PDB file of C-alpha atoms and ligand atoms in Angstrom:
ATOM      1  CA  UNK A   1      14.560  30.386 -18.400  1.00 92.00           C
ATOM      2  CA  UNK A   2      17.820  31.716 -19.849  1.00 96.00           C
ATOM      3  CA  UNK A   3      17.567  32.915 -23.428  1.00 97.00           C
ATOM      4  CA  UNK A   4      20.937  33.761 -24.937  1.00 98.00           C
ATOM      5  CA  UNK A   5      24.153  32.048 -26.052  1.00 98.00           C
ATOM      6  CA  UNK A   6      27.543  33.552 -26.882  1.00 98.00           C
ATOM      7  CA  UNK A   7      29.675  32.115 -29.671  1.00 98.00           C
ATOM      8  CA  UNK A   8      33.232  33.484 -29.541  1.00 98.00           C
ATOM      9  CA  UNK A   9      35.940  32.987 -32.147  1.00 96.00           C
ATOM     10  CA  UNK A  10      39.363  33.977 -30.825  1.00 96.00           C
ATOM     11  CA  UNK A  11      41.801  34.759 -33.639  1.00 92.00           C
ATOM     12  CA  UNK A  12      45.334  36.120 -33.773  1.00 88.00           C
ATOM     13  CA  UNK A  13      44.176  39.597 -34.853  1.00 90.00           C
ATOM     14  CA  UNK A  14      40.568  39.933 -33.701  1.00 94.00           C
ATOM     15  CA  UNK A  15      38.077  38.228 -31.418  1.00 97.00           C
ATOM     16  CA  UNK A  16      34.648  37.771 -32.982  1.00 97.00           C
ATOM     17  CA  UNK A  17      31.777  37.684 -30.518  1.00 98.00           C
ATOM     18  CA  UNK A  18      28.290  36.576 -31.570  1.00 98.00           C
ATOM     19  CA  UNK A  19      25.123  36.783 -29.488  1.00 98.00           C
ATOM     20  CA  UNK A  20      22.631  34.058 -30.390  1.00 98.00           C
ATOM     21  CA  UNK A  21      19.078  33.210 -29.388  1.00 97.00           C
ATOM     22  CA  UNK A  22      18.270  29.918 -27.655  1.00 96.00           C
ATOM     23  CA  UNK A  23      17.302  28.474 -31.055  1.00 94.00           C
ATOM     24  CA  UNK A  24      20.651  29.482 -32.628  1.00 94.00           C
ATOM     25  CA  UNK A  25      19.679  32.660 -34.497  1.00 96.00           C
ATOM     26  CA  UNK A  26      22.421  35.278 -34.698  1.00 97.00           C
ATOM     27  CA  UNK A  27      21.135  38.444 -32.977  1.00 98.00           C
ATOM     28  CA  UNK A  28      24.197  40.666 -33.048  1.00 97.00           C
ATOM     29  CA  UNK A  29      27.961  40.374 -33.563  1.00 97.00           C
ATOM     30  CA  UNK A  30      30.992  42.411 -32.570  1.00 98.00           C
ATOM     31  CA  UNK A  31      34.757  42.354 -33.052  1.00 97.00           C
ATOM     32  CA  UNK A  32      37.386  43.340 -30.498  1.00 96.00           C
ATOM     33  CA  UNK A  33      41.170  43.363 -30.904  1.00 95.00           C
ATOM     34  CA  UNK A  34      43.239  40.407 -29.688  1.00 94.00           C
ATOM     35  CA  UNK A  35      45.711  41.866 -27.199  1.00 95.00           C
ATOM     36  CA  UNK A  36      48.753  39.636 -27.659  1.00 92.00           C
ATOM     37  CA  UNK A  37      50.993  41.566 -25.264  1.00 93.00           C
ATOM     38  CA  UNK A  38      52.258  39.601 -22.219  1.00 94.00           C
ATOM     39  CA  UNK A  39      51.698  36.275 -24.018  1.00 93.00           C
ATOM     40  CA  UNK A  40      48.009  37.024 -24.540  1.00 94.00           C
ATOM     41  CA  UNK A  41      47.328  37.300 -20.795  1.00 94.00           C
ATOM     42  CA  UNK A  42      44.584  39.917 -21.203  1.00 96.00           C
ATOM     43  CA  UNK A  43      42.557  38.164 -23.894  1.00 96.00           C
ATOM     44  CA  UNK A  44      40.162  36.242 -21.650  1.00 97.00           C
ATOM     45  CA  UNK A  45      39.692  39.203 -19.277  1.00 96.00           C
ATOM     46  CA  UNK A  46      38.935  41.459 -22.256  1.00 97.00           C
ATOM     47  CA  UNK A  47      36.251  39.034 -23.413  1.00 98.00           C
ATOM     48  CA  UNK A  48      34.739  38.785 -19.897  1.00 97.00           C
ATOM     49  CA  UNK A  49      34.680  42.612 -19.549  1.00 97.00           C
ATOM     50  CA  UNK A  50      32.996  43.006 -22.934  1.00 98.00           C
ATOM     51  CA  UNK A  51      30.296  40.505 -22.006  1.00 97.00           C
ATOM     52  CA  UNK A  52      29.725  41.952 -18.531  1.00 96.00           C
ATOM     53  CA  UNK A  53      29.322  45.440 -20.010  1.00 96.00           C
ATOM     54  CA  UNK A  54      26.842  44.220 -22.605  1.00 95.00           C
ATOM     55  CA  UNK A  55      23.101  44.822 -22.123  1.00 92.00           C
ATOM     56  CA  UNK A  56      22.196  41.146 -21.654  1.00 95.00           C
ATOM     57  CA  UNK A  57      22.652  40.241 -17.945  1.00 96.00           C
ATOM     58  CA  UNK A  58      24.913  37.268 -17.113  1.00 97.00           C
ATOM     59  CA  UNK A  59      22.005  35.327 -15.581  1.00 97.00           C
ATOM     60  CA  UNK A  60      20.260  35.292 -18.957  1.00 97.00           C
ATOM     61  CA  UNK A  61      23.173  33.511 -20.699  1.00 98.00           C
ATOM     62  CA  UNK A  62      22.697  29.770 -21.286  1.00 98.00           C
ATOM     63  CA  UNK A  63      26.374  29.204 -22.020  1.00 98.00           C
ATOM     64  CA  UNK A  64      29.475  30.094 -24.005  1.00 98.00           C
ATOM     65  CA  UNK A  65      31.305  28.403 -26.866  1.00 98.00           C
ATOM     66  CA  UNK A  66      34.879  29.265 -27.878  1.00 98.00           C
ATOM     67  CA  UNK A  67      36.903  28.580 -31.000  1.00 96.00           C
ATOM     68  CA  UNK A  68      40.677  28.939 -30.629  1.00 95.00           C
ATOM     69  CA  UNK A  69      43.571  28.694 -33.110  1.00 90.00           C
ATOM     70  CA  UNK A  70      45.323  25.694 -31.576  1.00 88.00           C
ATOM     71  CA  UNK A  71      44.842  22.083 -30.453  1.00 88.00           C
ATOM     72  CA  UNK A  72      42.269  21.567 -27.701  1.00 92.00           C
ATOM     73  CA  UNK A  73      41.720  18.683 -25.301  1.00 89.00           C
ATOM     74  CA  UNK A  74      38.677  19.029 -23.047  1.00 88.00           C
ATOM     75  CA  UNK A  75      38.482  22.723 -22.240  1.00 90.00           C
ATOM     76  CA  UNK A  76      42.229  23.226 -22.375  1.00 92.00           C
ATOM     77  CA  UNK A  77      44.056  24.869 -25.255  1.00 92.00           C
ATOM     78  CA  UNK A  78      47.434  23.165 -25.514  1.00 89.00           C
ATOM     79  CA  UNK A  79      49.471  25.607 -27.561  1.00 85.00           C
ATOM     80  CA  UNK A  80      48.357  28.741 -29.393  1.00 86.00           C
ATOM     81  CA  UNK A  81      51.366  30.264 -31.125  1.00 84.00           C
ATOM     82  CA  UNK A  82      49.133  32.982 -32.645  1.00 84.00           C
ATOM     83  CA  UNK A  83      48.007  34.202 -29.207  1.00 90.00           C
ATOM     84  CA  UNK A  84      51.196  33.526 -27.259  1.00 91.00           C
ATOM     85  CA  UNK A  85      49.366  30.940 -25.106  1.00 94.00           C
ATOM     86  CA  UNK A  86      50.914  27.733 -23.799  1.00 92.00           C
ATOM     87  CA  UNK A  87      48.395  25.663 -21.804  1.00 93.00           C
ATOM     88  CA  UNK A  88      45.222  27.605 -21.005  1.00 95.00           C
ATOM     89  CA  UNK A  89      42.042  26.115 -19.509  1.00 96.00           C
ATOM     90  CA  UNK A  90      39.413  28.553 -20.766  1.00 97.00           C
ATOM     91  CA  UNK A  91      36.600  27.159 -18.610  1.00 97.00           C
ATOM     92  CA  UNK A  92      38.614  27.381 -15.383  1.00 97.00           C
ATOM     93  CA  UNK A  93      39.672  30.940 -16.247  1.00 96.00           C
ATOM     94  CA  UNK A  94      36.202  32.204 -17.086  1.00 97.00           C
ATOM     95  CA  UNK A  95      33.602  30.249 -15.094  1.00 96.00           C
ATOM     96  CA  UNK A  96      33.766  32.555 -12.044  1.00 96.00           C
ATOM     97  CA  UNK A  97      34.066  35.774 -14.046  1.00 96.00           C
ATOM     98  CA  UNK A  98      31.047  34.845 -16.168  1.00 97.00           C
ATOM     99  CA  UNK A  99      29.191  33.051 -13.327  1.00 97.00           C
ATOM    100  CA  UNK A 100      28.568  30.132 -15.684  1.00 97.00           C
ATOM    101  CA  UNK A 101      29.889  26.544 -15.957  1.00 97.00           C
ATOM    102  CA  UNK A 102      28.320  25.873 -19.348  1.00 97.00           C
ATOM    103  CA  UNK A 103      31.505  26.616 -21.301  1.00 98.00           C
ATOM    104  CA  UNK A 104      32.808  24.690 -24.339  1.00 97.00           C
ATOM    105  CA  UNK A 105      36.074  25.029 -26.226  1.00 97.00           C
ATOM    106  CA  UNK A 106      37.270  23.635 -29.568  1.00 96.00           C
ATOM    107  CA  UNK A 107      39.848  24.259 -32.272  1.00 94.00           C
ATOM    108  CA  UNK A 108      38.801  27.008 -34.706  1.00 93.00           C
ATOM    109  CA  UNK A 109      38.805  24.801 -37.830  1.00 94.00           C
ATOM    110  CA  UNK A 110      36.553  22.292 -36.018  1.00 96.00           C
ATOM    111  CA  UNK A 111      34.264  25.074 -34.829  1.00 97.00           C
ATOM    112  CA  UNK A 112      34.013  26.507 -38.387  1.00 97.00           C
ATOM    113  CA  UNK A 113      33.050  23.036 -39.664  1.00 98.00           C
ATOM    114  CA  UNK A 114      30.294  22.852 -37.046  1.00 98.00           C
ATOM    115  CA  UNK A 115      29.185  26.393 -37.971  1.00 98.00           C
ATOM    116  CA  UNK A 116      28.660  25.384 -41.611  1.00 98.00           C
ATOM    117  CA  UNK A 117      26.589  22.450 -40.321  1.00 97.00           C
ATOM    118  CA  UNK A 118      24.526  24.712 -38.045  1.00 94.00           C
ATOM    119  CA  UNK A 119      23.686  27.329 -40.633  1.00 95.00           C
ATOM    120  CA  UNK A 120      25.779  27.048 -43.801  1.00 97.00           C
ATOM    121  CA  UNK A 121      26.792  24.804 -46.687  1.00 98.00           C
ATOM    122  CA  UNK A 122      26.481  21.477 -44.818  1.00 98.00           C
ATOM    123  CA  UNK A 123      23.226  22.322 -43.011  1.00 97.00           C
ATOM    124  CA  UNK A 124      20.993  19.256 -42.885  1.00 96.00           C
ATOM    125  CA  UNK A 125      23.906  16.798 -43.222  1.00 98.00           C
ATOM    126  CA  UNK A 126      24.956  14.674 -40.242  1.00 97.00           C
ATOM    127  CA  UNK A 127      28.451  13.696 -41.429  1.00 98.00           C
ATOM    128  CA  UNK A 128      30.626  16.334 -43.036  1.00 98.00           C
ATOM    129  CA  UNK A 129      34.226  17.485 -43.368  1.00 98.00           C
ATOM    130  CA  UNK A 130      35.225  21.091 -43.896  1.00 98.00           C
ATOM    131  CA  UNK A 131      38.629  21.934 -45.359  1.00 97.00           C
ATOM    132  CA  UNK A 132      39.780  25.505 -44.750  1.00 94.00           C
ATOM    133  CA  UNK A 133      42.276  26.719 -47.357  1.00 94.00           C
ATOM    134  CA  UNK A 134      43.932  29.880 -46.081  1.00 90.00           C
ATOM    135  CA  UNK A 135      47.531  30.787 -45.243  1.00 86.00           C
ATOM    136  CA  UNK A 136      47.622  27.187 -43.978  1.00 89.00           C
ATOM    137  CA  UNK A 137      45.210  24.266 -44.329  1.00 93.00           C
ATOM    138  CA  UNK A 138      42.802  23.417 -41.511  1.00 92.00           C
ATOM    139  CA  UNK A 139      39.946  20.970 -41.378  1.00 95.00           C
ATOM    140  CA  UNK A 140      37.150  19.817 -39.136  1.00 97.00           C
ATOM    141  CA  UNK A 141      35.294  16.521 -38.963  1.00 97.00           C
ATOM    142  CA  UNK A 142      31.627  16.437 -37.955  1.00 98.00           C
ATOM    143  CA  UNK A 143      30.007  13.054 -37.304  1.00 97.00           C
ATOM    144  CA  UNK A 144      26.377  12.827 -36.153  1.00 97.00           C
ATOM    145  CA  UNK A 145      26.390  16.615 -35.875  1.00 95.00           C
ATOM    146  CA  UNK A 146      29.285  16.622 -33.385  1.00 95.00           C
ATOM    147  CA  UNK A 147      32.936  17.666 -33.644  1.00 95.00           C
ATOM    148  CA  UNK A 148      35.384  14.740 -33.625  1.00 95.00           C
ATOM    149  CA  UNK A 149      38.539  15.731 -31.720  1.00 91.00           C
ATOM    150  CA  UNK A 150      40.400  12.427 -31.246  1.00 89.00           C
ATOM    151  CA  UNK A 151      42.647  11.379 -28.363  1.00 87.00           C
ATOM    152  CA  UNK A 152      45.093  14.299 -28.572  1.00 85.00           C
ATOM    153  CA  UNK A 153      42.867  16.859 -30.255  1.00 85.00           C
ATOM    154  CA  UNK A 154      44.555  16.148 -33.593  1.00 88.00           C
ATOM    155  CA  UNK A 155      41.579  14.654 -35.476  1.00 90.00           C
ATOM    156  CA  UNK A 156      41.061  16.761 -38.567  1.00 89.00           C
ATOM    157  CA  UNK A 157      44.641  18.086 -38.735  1.00 90.00           C
ATOM    158  CA  UNK A 158      44.565  17.195 -42.408  1.00 93.00           C
ATOM    159  CA  UNK A 159      46.875  20.032 -43.363  1.00 93.00           C
ATOM    160  CA  UNK A 160      49.573  17.690 -42.071  1.00 94.00           C
ATOM    161  CA  UNK A 161      48.777  14.654 -44.187  1.00 95.00           C
ATOM    162  CA  UNK A 162      52.160  13.845 -45.764  1.00 96.00           C
ATOM    163  CA  UNK A 163      51.480  14.140 -49.457  1.00 94.00           C
ATOM    164  CA  UNK A 164      54.862  14.876 -51.039  1.00 95.00           C
ATOM    165  CA  UNK A 165      57.391  12.138 -50.383  1.00 95.00           C
ATOM    166  CA  UNK A 166      60.429  13.426 -52.236  1.00 94.00           C
ATOM    167  CA  UNK A 167      61.865  16.953 -51.976  1.00 92.00           C
ATOM    168  CA  UNK A 168      58.857  18.143 -49.956  1.00 95.00           C
ATOM    169  CA  UNK A 169      58.999  21.669 -48.564  1.00 95.00           C
ATOM    170  CA  UNK A 170      59.356  22.303 -44.829  1.00 95.00           C
ATOM    171  CA  UNK A 171      56.027  22.643 -42.986  1.00 93.00           C
ATOM    172  CA  UNK A 172      55.401  24.724 -39.856  1.00 86.00           C
ATOM    173  CA  UNK A 173      54.799  21.471 -37.943  1.00 88.00           C
ATOM    174  CA  UNK A 174      58.437  20.391 -38.367  1.00 93.00           C
ATOM    175  CA  UNK A 175      57.840  17.745 -41.051  1.00 95.00           C
ATOM    176  CA  UNK A 176      58.230  18.127 -44.816  1.00 97.00           C
ATOM    177  CA  UNK A 177      55.814  17.682 -47.708  1.00 97.00           C
ATOM    178  CA  UNK A 178      52.587  18.192 -45.737  1.00 96.00           C
ATOM    179  CA  UNK A 179      49.364  18.982 -47.622  1.00 96.00           C
ATOM    180  CA  UNK A 180      49.632  22.517 -46.221  1.00 94.00           C
ATOM    181  CA  UNK A 181      52.869  23.128 -48.176  1.00 95.00           C
ATOM    182  CA  UNK A 182      51.068  22.595 -51.500  1.00 96.00           C
ATOM    183  CA  UNK A 183      47.345  23.219 -50.874  1.00 96.00           C
ATOM    184  CA  UNK A 184      47.270  26.572 -49.039  1.00 94.00           C
ATOM    185  CA  UNK A 185      47.598  30.095 -50.491  1.00 94.00           C
ATOM    186  CA  UNK A 186      51.312  29.759 -49.756  1.00 93.00           C
ATOM    187  CA  UNK A 187      51.224  26.296 -51.327  1.00 95.00           C
ATOM    188  CA  UNK A 188      49.912  27.628 -54.642  1.00 96.00           C
ATOM    189  CA  UNK A 189      52.674  30.216 -54.602  1.00 95.00           C
ATOM    190  CA  UNK A 190      55.207  27.420 -53.891  1.00 94.00           C
ATOM    191  CA  UNK A 191      53.958  25.342 -56.830  1.00 96.00           C
ATOM    192  CA  UNK A 192      54.019  28.329 -59.172  1.00 96.00           C
ATOM    193  CA  UNK A 193      57.533  29.361 -58.069  1.00 95.00           C
ATOM    194  CA  UNK A 194      58.784  25.844 -58.765  1.00 94.00           C
ATOM    195  CA  UNK A 195      57.202  25.804 -62.236  1.00 96.00           C
ATOM    196  CA  UNK A 196      58.707  29.211 -63.025  1.00 95.00           C
ATOM    197  CA  UNK A 197      62.180  27.854 -62.288  1.00 94.00           C
ATOM    198  CA  UNK A 198      61.691  24.468 -63.966  1.00 95.00           C
ATOM    199  CA  UNK A 199      60.044  25.454 -67.246  1.00 95.00           C
ATOM    200  CA  UNK A 200      60.266  28.050 -69.988  1.00 93.00           C
ATOM    201  CA  UNK A 201      56.504  28.253 -70.359  1.00 93.00           C
ATOM    202  CA  UNK A 202      55.380  31.816 -70.894  1.00 91.00           C
ATOM    203  CA  UNK A 203      53.428  33.611 -68.190  1.00 96.00           C
ATOM    204  CA  UNK A 204      52.303  37.174 -67.517  1.00 95.00           C
ATOM    205  CA  UNK A 205      53.604  36.644 -63.979  1.00 96.00           C
ATOM    206  CA  UNK A 206      57.210  36.011 -65.060  1.00 93.00           C
ATOM    207  CA  UNK A 207      57.863  39.741 -64.899  1.00 90.00           C
ATOM    208  CA  UNK A 208      55.961  40.218 -61.604  1.00 91.00           C
ATOM    209  CA  UNK A 209      58.194  40.153 -58.555  1.00 86.00           C
ATOM    210  CA  UNK A 210      55.714  39.725 -55.745  1.00 88.00           C
ATOM    211  CA  UNK A 211      52.813  37.537 -56.863  1.00 89.00           C
ATOM    212  CA  UNK A 212      50.266  35.831 -54.621  1.00 93.00           C
ATOM    213  CA  UNK A 213      47.574  33.148 -54.857  1.00 95.00           C
ATOM    214  CA  UNK A 214      44.959  35.622 -56.078  1.00 94.00           C
ATOM    215  CA  UNK A 215      47.162  36.846 -58.959  1.00 96.00           C
ATOM    216  CA  UNK A 216      47.832  33.231 -59.966  1.00 97.00           C
ATOM    217  CA  UNK A 217      44.082  32.455 -59.994  1.00 96.00           C
ATOM    218  CA  UNK A 218      43.374  35.637 -61.981  1.00 96.00           C
ATOM    219  CA  UNK A 219      46.059  34.698 -64.529  1.00 96.00           C
ATOM    220  CA  UNK A 220      44.644  31.156 -64.783  1.00 96.00           C
ATOM    221  CA  UNK A 221      41.169  32.583 -65.413  1.00 95.00           C
ATOM    222  CA  UNK A 222      42.729  34.534 -68.286  1.00 96.00           C
ATOM    223  CA  UNK A 223      44.175  31.271 -69.681  1.00 96.00           C
ATOM    224  CA  UNK A 224      47.779  31.971 -68.665  1.00 97.00           C
ATOM    225  CA  UNK A 225      49.469  28.652 -69.480  1.00 96.00           C
ATOM    226  CA  UNK A 226      51.791  28.439 -66.474  1.00 97.00           C
ATOM    227  CA  UNK A 227      49.154  29.665 -64.002  1.00 97.00           C
ATOM    228  CA  UNK A 228      46.746  27.041 -65.359  1.00 97.00           C
ATOM    229  CA  UNK A 229      49.386  24.346 -64.826  1.00 97.00           C
ATOM    230  CA  UNK A 230      49.946  25.523 -61.229  1.00 97.00           C
ATOM    231  CA  UNK A 231      46.223  25.663 -60.427  1.00 97.00           C
ATOM    232  CA  UNK A 232      45.800  22.212 -61.965  1.00 97.00           C
ATOM    233  CA  UNK A 233      48.511  20.755 -59.692  1.00 97.00           C
ATOM    234  CA  UNK A 234      47.147  22.657 -56.690  1.00 98.00           C
ATOM    235  CA  UNK A 235      43.597  21.342 -57.170  1.00 98.00           C
ATOM    236  CA  UNK A 236      44.941  17.832 -57.781  1.00 98.00           C
ATOM    237  CA  UNK A 237      46.589  17.902 -54.338  1.00 97.00           C
ATOM    238  CA  UNK A 238      43.334  19.053 -52.722  1.00 97.00           C
ATOM    239  CA  UNK A 239      41.451  16.295 -54.559  1.00 98.00           C
ATOM    240  CA  UNK A 240      44.031  13.773 -53.290  1.00 97.00           C
ATOM    241  CA  UNK A 241      43.370  14.910 -49.710  1.00 97.00           C
ATOM    242  CA  UNK A 242      39.625  14.565 -50.343  1.00 97.00           C
ATOM    243  CA  UNK A 243      40.288  11.056 -51.697  1.00 97.00           C
ATOM    244  CA  UNK A 244      41.968  10.158 -48.386  1.00 96.00           C
ATOM    245  CA  UNK A 245      39.174  11.780 -46.347  1.00 96.00           C
ATOM    246  CA  UNK A 246      36.400   9.999 -48.236  1.00 97.00           C
ATOM    247  CA  UNK A 247      37.864   6.530 -47.764  1.00 97.00           C
ATOM    248  CA  UNK A 248      38.742   7.247 -44.113  1.00 95.00           C
ATOM    249  CA  UNK A 249      35.504   8.881 -42.967  1.00 95.00           C
ATOM    250  CA  UNK A 250      33.034   8.589 -45.859  1.00 97.00           C
ATOM    251  CA  UNK A 251      31.192  11.851 -45.099  1.00 98.00           C
ATOM    252  CA  UNK A 252      28.038  12.899 -46.954  1.00 98.00           C
ATOM    253  CA  UNK A 253      29.519  16.241 -47.933  1.00 98.00           C
ATOM    254  CA  UNK A 254      32.876  18.073 -48.115  1.00 98.00           C
ATOM    255  CA  UNK A 255      32.874  21.850 -47.605  1.00 98.00           C
ATOM    256  CA  UNK A 256      35.724  23.968 -48.996  1.00 97.00           C
ATOM    257  CA  UNK A 257      36.255  27.234 -47.101  1.00 96.00           C
ATOM    258  CA  UNK A 258      38.938  29.758 -46.160  1.00 92.00           C
ATOM    259  CA  UNK A 259      40.346  32.723 -48.089  1.00 91.00           C
ATOM    260  CA  UNK A 260      41.429  30.608 -51.080  1.00 94.00           C
ATOM    261  CA  UNK A 261      37.829  29.402 -51.590  1.00 94.00           C
ATOM    262  CA  UNK A 262      37.014  32.940 -52.776  1.00 92.00           C
ATOM    263  CA  UNK A 263      38.448  31.749 -56.107  1.00 93.00           C
ATOM    264  CA  UNK A 264      34.957  30.223 -56.375  1.00 94.00           C
ATOM    265  CA  UNK A 265      33.548  27.901 -59.005  1.00 94.00           C
ATOM    266  CA  UNK A 266      36.657  27.628 -61.244  1.00 93.00           C
ATOM    267  CA  UNK A 267      38.482  26.253 -58.167  1.00 96.00           C
ATOM    268  CA  UNK A 268      35.630  23.974 -57.111  1.00 97.00           C
ATOM    269  CA  UNK A 269      35.045  22.564 -60.620  1.00 97.00           C
ATOM    270  CA  UNK A 270      38.723  21.626 -60.979  1.00 97.00           C
ATOM    271  CA  UNK A 271      38.766  19.915 -57.576  1.00 98.00           C
ATOM    272  CA  UNK A 272      35.617  17.957 -58.468  1.00 98.00           C
ATOM    273  CA  UNK A 273      37.034  16.913 -61.875  1.00 98.00           C
ATOM    274  CA  UNK A 274      40.249  15.593 -60.319  1.00 98.00           C
ATOM    275  CA  UNK A 275      38.304  13.842 -57.575  1.00 98.00           C
ATOM    276  CA  UNK A 276      36.050  12.100 -60.119  1.00 97.00           C
ATOM    277  CA  UNK A 277      39.223  10.619 -61.646  1.00 97.00           C
ATOM    278  CA  UNK A 278      40.896   9.444 -58.448  1.00 97.00           C
ATOM    279  CA  UNK A 279      37.989   8.862 -56.020  1.00 96.00           C
ATOM    280  CA  UNK A 280      37.233   5.345 -54.787  1.00 97.00           C
ATOM    281  CA  UNK A 281      34.259   3.937 -56.738  1.00 96.00           C
ATOM    282  CA  UNK A 282      31.599   3.973 -53.992  1.00 96.00           C
ATOM    283  CA  UNK A 283      32.417   7.503 -52.760  1.00 96.00           C
ATOM    284  CA  UNK A 284      33.048   9.200 -56.127  1.00 93.00           C
ATOM    285  CA  UNK A 285      29.761  11.077 -55.905  1.00 95.00           C
ATOM    286  CA  UNK A 286      30.441  12.617 -52.491  1.00 97.00           C
ATOM    287  CA  UNK A 287      29.157  16.199 -52.620  1.00 98.00           C
ATOM    288  CA  UNK A 288      31.901  18.850 -52.676  1.00 98.00           C
ATOM    289  CA  UNK A 289      30.672  22.420 -52.145  1.00 98.00           C
ATOM    290  CA  UNK A 290      31.936  25.894 -51.235  1.00 98.00           C
ATOM    291  CA  UNK A 291      31.450  27.215 -47.688  1.00 97.00           C
ATOM    292  CA  UNK A 292      28.695  29.786 -47.159  1.00 97.00           C
ATOM    293  CA  UNK A 293      29.308  31.569 -43.873  1.00 96.00           C
ATOM    294  CA  UNK A 294      32.741  33.110 -44.467  1.00 93.00           C
ATOM    295  CA  UNK A 295      34.114  34.670 -41.281  1.00 92.00           C
ATOM    296  CA  UNK A 296      30.886  33.983 -39.354  1.00 96.00           C
ATOM    297  CA  UNK A 297      31.364  30.182 -39.421  1.00 97.00           C
ATOM    298  CA  UNK A 298      33.425  30.348 -36.198  1.00 96.00           C
ATOM    299  CA  UNK A 299      30.855  32.156 -34.055  1.00 98.00           C
ATOM    300  CA  UNK A 300      28.002  29.942 -35.344  1.00 98.00           C
ATOM    301  CA  UNK A 301      29.965  26.775 -34.564  1.00 98.00           C
ATOM    302  CA  UNK A 302      31.123  28.051 -31.181  1.00 98.00           C
ATOM    303  CA  UNK A 303      27.523  28.807 -30.193  1.00 98.00           C
ATOM    304  CA  UNK A 304      26.463  25.456 -31.643  1.00 96.00           C
ATOM    305  CA  UNK A 305      28.582  23.552 -29.088  1.00 96.00           C
ATOM    306  CA  UNK A 306      26.650  24.995 -26.128  1.00 97.00           C
ATOM    307  CA  UNK A 307      24.212  22.540 -24.570  1.00 92.00           C
ATOM    308  CA  UNK A 308      20.796  24.212 -24.365  1.00 89.00           C
TER     309      UNK A 308
HETATM  310 ZN1   ZN B 401      52.867  19.783 -41.382  1.00 86.17          ZN
END
């Protein structure tokens, strides 16, 4: 009987590799650099070499799960700007090198959502949605403990819900006014910059040239009037997205993760307060919690896709 599973989270800077037991316990984890030269051609070979040189023999590996920063249909990544990949079928590329056909691939936000269900904030819940607030906004939908990908792999691309209908900022996807333009770390900066220009409200950050989301949160925690106004708007937009999610999917629990979630309880409490005001009556009490696994969510979720 084979005893080990690999969960691999391929990111634009590093590749996180987790070795798990058959029952899903994390045994050891490593990080290797993502080699983006030659349109990321070496990435999969680098992963295969690392695994082959590891102490666990290939014939003891049950299977492999991969999270990738782009849309995925089947085992094919359609477009990974961060890695320089166009269309890459990970299973076809690796099954011979790893002598294993038990290979699964999903988008990284979806994999992180599954990871939180395997071992984090949504453990024990069958239906959950995780929203990842980072440089952009990602999300993953888990129904009956499984990732929902949709026809084109776009299920859970909630960062691109069109939320601002007039004078919306340009989004990386080509549209304007997407959730991502107002609910990411960049989004908070956008909101604050607009308020700075529009109002005369005093703020300690007026004299700061290069501020970021963290400085805005810190100022808000110190009762800076303008920072508080920006954070209030920011959390209202997130609550609006949660309002849409709850009436579309009606999950048991919403998990908030990503770098921005490090702002912690002051962020969460504001989101919950706004949601209580705008949530549809029967879903108003949907649990909203902070993610628990941080950067490990990806490897847990990737391993969690592997059929044992
Ligand atoms: Zn967009």
